[in-house]
Amino acid sequence: MELRVLKYFVEAARDENITKAAARLHVSQSSLTRQLHNLEEEIGKKLYTRSNYKIILTPEGLLLKKHAQEMLELEEKILLD
């Protein structure tokens, strides 16, 4: 599991929209979707469901978002020290 992919997941969760997150992250929508799908396969859990225009995190997705945010904050602290 890469921190980059966790950042992608957190950004998509924040926007509740893969297309908007992809644009902000400067990656294609299909690439971001593939990365999130691979993350789900790696973890072995469904992290979100899709509705027409947004994604909704599952309970497992909410937990991962919390832990991923903590990890990304730690990475930032390490880089600043």
CSV table of C-alpha atoms in Angstrom, one decimal, residues 2-75:
chain,number,residue,atom,x,y,z
A,2,GLU,CA,1.5,3.3,-1.1
A,3,LEU,CA,0.9,6.7,0.6
A,4,ARG,CA,0.2,8.2,-2.8
A,5,VAL,CA,-2.8,5.8,-3.2
A,6,LEU,CA,-4.0,6.6,0.3
A,7,LYS,CA,-3.8,10.3,-0.6
A,8,TYR,CA,-5.9,9.6,-3.7
A,9,PHE,CA,-8.4,7.8,-1.6
A,10,VAL,CA,-8.7,10.6,1.0
A,11,GLU,CA,-9.1,13.2,-1.8
A,12,ALA,CA,-11.8,11.2,-3.5
A,13,ALA,CA,-13.6,10.7,-0.2
A,14,ARG,CA,-13.3,14.4,0.6
A,15,ASP,CA,-14.9,15.4,-2.6
A,16,GLU,CA,-17.3,12.5,-2.7
A,17,ASN,CA,-16.5,12.5,-6.4
A,18,ILE,CA,-13.8,10.7,-8.3
A,19,THR,CA,-13.9,13.0,-11.3
A,20,LYS,CA,-13.3,16.2,-9.2
A,21,ALA,CA,-10.6,14.5,-7.2
A,22,ALA,CA,-8.9,13.3,-10.3
A,23,ALA,CA,-8.8,16.8,-11.8
A,24,ARG,CA,-7.4,18.3,-8.6
A,25,LEU,CA,-4.8,15.5,-8.4
A,26,HIS,CA,-3.9,15.9,-12.0
A,27,VAL,CA,-4.6,12.3,-12.9
A,28,SER,CA,-7.2,10.8,-15.3
A,29,GLN,CA,-10.5,9.7,-13.9
A,30,SER,CA,-9.9,6.2,-15.2
A,31,SER,CA,-6.5,6.0,-13.5
A,32,LEU,CA,-7.9,7.2,-10.2
A,33,THR,CA,-10.8,4.7,-10.4
A,34,ARG,CA,-8.3,1.9,-11.1
A,35,GLN,CA,-6.1,2.9,-8.2
A,36,LEU,CA,-9.1,2.9,-5.8
A,37,HIS,CA,-10.2,-0.4,-7.2
A,38,ASN,CA,-6.7,-1.9,-6.6
A,39,LEU,CA,-6.7,-0.5,-3.1
A,40,GLU,CA,-10.0,-2.3,-2.4
A,41,GLU,CA,-8.6,-5.5,-3.8
A,42,GLU,CA,-5.4,-5.1,-1.7
A,43,ILE,CA,-7.4,-4.5,1.5
A,44,GLY,CA,-10.1,-7.0,0.6
A,45,LYS,CA,-12.9,-4.7,1.6
A,46,LYS,CA,-15.4,-2.6,-0.2
A,47,LEU,CA,-14.5,1.0,0.6
A,48,TYR,CA,-17.2,3.0,-1.2
A,49,THR,CA,-20.4,2.7,-3.3
A,50,ARG,CA,-21.2,4.9,-6.2
A,51,SER,CA,-24.4,6.8,-6.8
A,52,ASN,CA,-25.1,8.9,-9.9
A,53,TYR,CA,-22.8,11.8,-9.0
A,54,LYS,CA,-20.9,10.9,-5.9
A,55,ILE,CA,-19.3,8.2,-3.9
A,56,ILE,CA,-20.5,7.1,-0.4
A,57,LEU,CA,-17.9,5.6,2.0
A,58,THR,CA,-18.8,2.2,3.6
A,59,PRO,CA,-18.0,1.8,7.3
A,60,GLU,CA,-14.7,0.2,6.3
A,61,GLY,CA,-14.0,3.2,4.0
A,62,LEU,CA,-14.7,5.7,6.8
A,63,LEU,CA,-12.2,3.8,9.0
A,64,LEU,CA,-9.6,3.7,6.3
A,65,LYS,CA,-10.1,7.5,5.6
A,66,LYS,CA,-9.5,8.2,9.3
A,67,HIS,CA,-6.3,6.1,9.5
A,68,ALA,CA,-5.1,7.3,6.1
A,69,GLN,CA,-5.4,10.9,7.2
A,70,GLU,CA,-3.4,10.2,10.3
A,71,MET,CA,-0.7,8.5,8.2
A,72,LEU,CA,-0.5,11.4,5.8
A,73,GLU,CA,-0.3,13.9,8.7
A,74,LEU,CA,2.6,11.9,10.0
A,75,GLU,CA,4.3,11.9,6.6
